[in-house]
Coordinates of C-alpha atoms in Angstrom, one line a residue:
Chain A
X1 CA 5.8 9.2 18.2
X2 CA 7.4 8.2 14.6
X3 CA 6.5 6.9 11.3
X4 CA 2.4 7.4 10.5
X5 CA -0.6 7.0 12.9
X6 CA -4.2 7.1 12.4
X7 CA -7.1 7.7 14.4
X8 CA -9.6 6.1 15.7
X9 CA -8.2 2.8 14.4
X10 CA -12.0 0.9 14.5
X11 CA -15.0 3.4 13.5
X12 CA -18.8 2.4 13.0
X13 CA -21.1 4.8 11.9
X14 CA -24.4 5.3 10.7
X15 CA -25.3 6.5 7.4
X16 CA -26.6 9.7 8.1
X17 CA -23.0 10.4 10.5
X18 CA -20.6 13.1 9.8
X19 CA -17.1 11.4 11.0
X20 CA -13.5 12.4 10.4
X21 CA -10.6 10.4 9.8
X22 CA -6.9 11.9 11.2
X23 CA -3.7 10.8 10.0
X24 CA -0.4 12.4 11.2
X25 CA 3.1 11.6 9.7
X26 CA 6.8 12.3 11.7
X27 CA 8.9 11.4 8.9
X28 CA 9.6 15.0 7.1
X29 CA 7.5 13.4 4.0
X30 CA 5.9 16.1 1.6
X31 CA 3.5 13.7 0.0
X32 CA 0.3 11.9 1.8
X33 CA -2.2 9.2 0.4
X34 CA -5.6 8.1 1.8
X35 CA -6.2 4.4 0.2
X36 CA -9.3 1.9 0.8
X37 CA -9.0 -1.6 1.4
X38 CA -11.9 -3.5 0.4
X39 CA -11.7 -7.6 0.9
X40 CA -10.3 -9.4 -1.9
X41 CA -9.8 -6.0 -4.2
X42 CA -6.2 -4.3 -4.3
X43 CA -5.7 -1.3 -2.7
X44 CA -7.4 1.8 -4.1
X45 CA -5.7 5.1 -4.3
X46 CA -8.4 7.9 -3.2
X47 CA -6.4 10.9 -2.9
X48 CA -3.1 12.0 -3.2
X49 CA -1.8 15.1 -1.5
X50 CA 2.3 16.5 -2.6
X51 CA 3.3 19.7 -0.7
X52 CA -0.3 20.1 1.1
X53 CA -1.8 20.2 -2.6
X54 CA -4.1 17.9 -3.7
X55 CA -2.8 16.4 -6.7
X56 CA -4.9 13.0 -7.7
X57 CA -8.7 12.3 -6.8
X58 CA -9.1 8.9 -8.1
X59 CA -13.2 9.7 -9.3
X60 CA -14.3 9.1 -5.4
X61 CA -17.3 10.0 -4.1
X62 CA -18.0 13.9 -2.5
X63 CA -19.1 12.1 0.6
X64 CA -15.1 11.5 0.9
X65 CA -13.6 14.9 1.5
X66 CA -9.9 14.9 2.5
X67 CA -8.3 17.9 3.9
X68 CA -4.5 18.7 4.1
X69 CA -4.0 21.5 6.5
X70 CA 0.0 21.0 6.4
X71 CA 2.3 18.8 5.1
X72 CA 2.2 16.7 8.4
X73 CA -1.7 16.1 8.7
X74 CA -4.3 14.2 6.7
X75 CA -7.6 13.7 7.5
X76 CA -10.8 12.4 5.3
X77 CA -14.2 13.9 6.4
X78 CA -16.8 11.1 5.9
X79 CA -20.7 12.1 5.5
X80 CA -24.0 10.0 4.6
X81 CA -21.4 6.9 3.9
X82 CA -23.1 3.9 2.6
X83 CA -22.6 0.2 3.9
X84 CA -20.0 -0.5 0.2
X85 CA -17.8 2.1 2.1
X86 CA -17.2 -0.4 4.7
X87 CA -13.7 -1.3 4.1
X88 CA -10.2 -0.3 6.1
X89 CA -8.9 3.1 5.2
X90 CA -5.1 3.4 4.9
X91 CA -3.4 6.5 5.4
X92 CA 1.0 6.5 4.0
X93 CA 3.8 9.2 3.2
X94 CA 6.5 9.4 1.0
X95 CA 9.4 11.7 0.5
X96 CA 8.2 13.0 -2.9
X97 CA 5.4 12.6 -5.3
X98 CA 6.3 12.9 -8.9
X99 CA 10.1 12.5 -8.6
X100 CA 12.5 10.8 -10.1
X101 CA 11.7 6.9 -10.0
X102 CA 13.4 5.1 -7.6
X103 CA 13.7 3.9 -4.3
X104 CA 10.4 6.1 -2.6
X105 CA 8.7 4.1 -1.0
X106 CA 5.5 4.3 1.3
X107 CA 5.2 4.4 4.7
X108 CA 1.9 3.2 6.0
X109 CA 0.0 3.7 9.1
X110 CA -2.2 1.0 10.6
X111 CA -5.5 2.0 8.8
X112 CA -8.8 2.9 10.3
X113 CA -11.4 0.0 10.5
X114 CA -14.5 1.3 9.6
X115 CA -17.7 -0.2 9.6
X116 CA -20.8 1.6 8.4
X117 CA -24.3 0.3 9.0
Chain B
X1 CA -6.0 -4.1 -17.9
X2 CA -4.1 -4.8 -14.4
X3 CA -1.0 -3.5 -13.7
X4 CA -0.1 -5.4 -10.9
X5 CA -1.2 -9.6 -10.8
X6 CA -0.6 -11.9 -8.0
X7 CA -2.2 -15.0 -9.1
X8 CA -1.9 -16.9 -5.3
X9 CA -5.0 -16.0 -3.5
X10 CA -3.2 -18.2 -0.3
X11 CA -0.4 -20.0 0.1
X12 CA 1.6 -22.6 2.8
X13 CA 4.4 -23.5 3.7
X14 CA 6.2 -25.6 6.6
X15 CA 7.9 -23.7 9.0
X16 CA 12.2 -23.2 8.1
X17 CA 10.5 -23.8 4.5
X18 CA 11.3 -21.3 1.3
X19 CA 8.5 -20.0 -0.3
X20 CA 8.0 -18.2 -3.4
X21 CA 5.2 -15.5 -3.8
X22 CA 4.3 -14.7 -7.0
X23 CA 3.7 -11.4 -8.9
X24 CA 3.5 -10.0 -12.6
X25 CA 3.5 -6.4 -13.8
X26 CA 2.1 -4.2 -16.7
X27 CA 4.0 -1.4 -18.0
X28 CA 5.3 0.2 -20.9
X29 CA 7.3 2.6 -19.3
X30 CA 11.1 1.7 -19.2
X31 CA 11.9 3.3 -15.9
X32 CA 9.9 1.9 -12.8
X33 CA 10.3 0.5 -9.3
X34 CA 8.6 -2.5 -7.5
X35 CA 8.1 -3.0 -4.0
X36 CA 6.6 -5.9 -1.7
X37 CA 4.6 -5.0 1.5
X38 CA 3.7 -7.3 4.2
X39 CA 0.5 -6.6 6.3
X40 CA -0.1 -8.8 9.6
X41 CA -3.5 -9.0 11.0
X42 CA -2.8 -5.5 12.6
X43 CA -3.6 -3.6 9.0
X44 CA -0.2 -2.0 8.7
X45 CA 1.5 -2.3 5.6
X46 CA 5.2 -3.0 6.0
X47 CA 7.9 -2.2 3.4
X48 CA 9.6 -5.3 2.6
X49 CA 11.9 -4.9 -0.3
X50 CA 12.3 -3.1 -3.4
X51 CA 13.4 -3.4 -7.2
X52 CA 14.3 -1.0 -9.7
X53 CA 13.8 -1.3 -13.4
X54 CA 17.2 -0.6 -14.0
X55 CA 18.8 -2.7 -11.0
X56 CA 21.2 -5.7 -12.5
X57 CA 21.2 -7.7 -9.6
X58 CA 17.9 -9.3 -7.8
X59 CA 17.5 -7.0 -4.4
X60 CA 18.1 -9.0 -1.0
X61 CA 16.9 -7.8 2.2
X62 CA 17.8 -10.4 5.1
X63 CA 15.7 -13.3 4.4
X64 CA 14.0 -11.7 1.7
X65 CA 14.7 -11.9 -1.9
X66 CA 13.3 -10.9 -5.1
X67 CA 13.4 -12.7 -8.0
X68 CA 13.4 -10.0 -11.2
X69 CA 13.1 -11.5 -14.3
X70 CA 12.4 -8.1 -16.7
X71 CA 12.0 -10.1 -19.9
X72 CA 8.8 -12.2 -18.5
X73 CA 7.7 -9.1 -16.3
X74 CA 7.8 -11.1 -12.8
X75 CA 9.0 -9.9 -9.6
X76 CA 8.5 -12.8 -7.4
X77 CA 9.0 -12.7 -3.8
X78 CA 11.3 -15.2 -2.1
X79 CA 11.3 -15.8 1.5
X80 CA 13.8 -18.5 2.8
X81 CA 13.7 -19.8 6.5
X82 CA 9.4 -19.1 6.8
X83 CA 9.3 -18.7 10.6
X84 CA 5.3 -18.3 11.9
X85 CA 5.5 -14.6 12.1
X86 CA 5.7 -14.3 8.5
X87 CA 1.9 -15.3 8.4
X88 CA 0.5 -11.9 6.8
X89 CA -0.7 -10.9 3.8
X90 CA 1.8 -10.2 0.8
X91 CA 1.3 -7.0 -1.6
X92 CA 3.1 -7.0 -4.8
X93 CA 3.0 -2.6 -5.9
X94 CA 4.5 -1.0 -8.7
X95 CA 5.2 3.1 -9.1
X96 CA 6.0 4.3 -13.0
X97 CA 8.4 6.4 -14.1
X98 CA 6.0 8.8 -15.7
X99 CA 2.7 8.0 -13.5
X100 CA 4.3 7.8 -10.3
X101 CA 1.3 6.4 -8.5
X102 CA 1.4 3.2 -6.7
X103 CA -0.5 0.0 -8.2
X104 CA -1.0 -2.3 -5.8
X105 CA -2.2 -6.3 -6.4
X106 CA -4.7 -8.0 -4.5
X107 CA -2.0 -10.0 -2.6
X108 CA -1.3 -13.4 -1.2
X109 CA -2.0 -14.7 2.1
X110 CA 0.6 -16.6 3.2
X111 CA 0.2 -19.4 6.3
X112 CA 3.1 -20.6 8.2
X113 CA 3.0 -24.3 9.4
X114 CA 4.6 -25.3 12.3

């Protein structure tokens, strides 16, 4: 496989489910982002992750917990969501996170739909 | 305040038609990049083409182009030839020299005519 995939890509859940999203990346990138995509809202950044560190948490809720086991895997644990969270969750890489600026840009993968009820 | 502004909530245009997408940025850091993404119905965000701050030509990539005009802070996205595949949704982002985290607009959704 190349570039970034996530699984499942469509999720519903109940509120009181404990669900994990996976993303997996085959480009050699050392940085990772989980963003949400809510209708008619840009994309929010949740968490950033540069060499398996976690370097940004945008003030998101602990019922978002993302883990970085290596520099190749992402996944966001989801527990006792709440309908808002509804939205489709995009997973991307990049070669470096606080480099030089310049022509870095992000690779996506095609997002989990997830719907919680 | 928003970084990133794309004021076209949806746009049309005839198929073989140019069309112009655009976007407006917020920064006071001298060194930054901007990038356009597409994203079809599928939910994957594709890299379309990318400016640098310090570029002195406007970037071309195939059929698209990006208009860069520093002074009024616009990055408009050009795309000549609209064929019915380019029916997506367009995101304007930007990534700061200093901040180096990607703000992203709320995007255009762009329908091709035939």
């Amino acid at each position: 496989e190349t570039g970034v995939t996530q699984t499942p890509r469509h999720l519903v859940m109940g509120m009181t489910n404990k669900k994990s999203l996976k993303c997996e990346q085959h480009l050699g990138h050392n940085a990772m982002y989980w963003y949400k995509q809510s209708a008619k809202k840009p994309l929010e950044l949740m968490f950033v992750y540069n060499f398996k560190e976690q370097t940004e948490n945008n003030s998101v809720p602990s019922r978002f917990s993302p883990e970085c086991p290596n520099s190749s895997h992402l996944f966001l644990h989801l527990h006792t969501l709440q309908p808002e969270d509804s939205a489709l969750y995009l997973c991307a890489s990049s070669h470096l996170y606080g480099g030089r600026t310049g022509f870095d840009e992000q690779f996506f993968g095609p997002g989990t739909r997830l719907t919680v009820l | 305040a928003q970084k990133i502004t794309q004021t076209q909530p949806g746009m049309f245009v005839q198929e073989k038609e140019a069309v112009t997408l655009d976007c407006t940025y917020d920064t006071s850091d001298p060194s930054y990049g901007l990038f356009w993404y597409k994203q079809p119905s599928s939910g994957e965000m594709i890299f379309l083409i990318y400016q640098g701050s310090y570029d002195q030509q406007n970037a071309t990539e195939g059929r698209y182009s990006l208009n860069f005009q520093k002074a009024r802070k616009s990055a408009n996205l050009v795309i000549s030839a609209s064929q019915l595949g380019d029916s997506a949704m367009y995101f304007c982002a930007m990534r700061e020299g200093t901040g180096n985290q990607f703000y992203f607009g709320t995007g255009t959704s762009l329908t091709v005519i035939p």
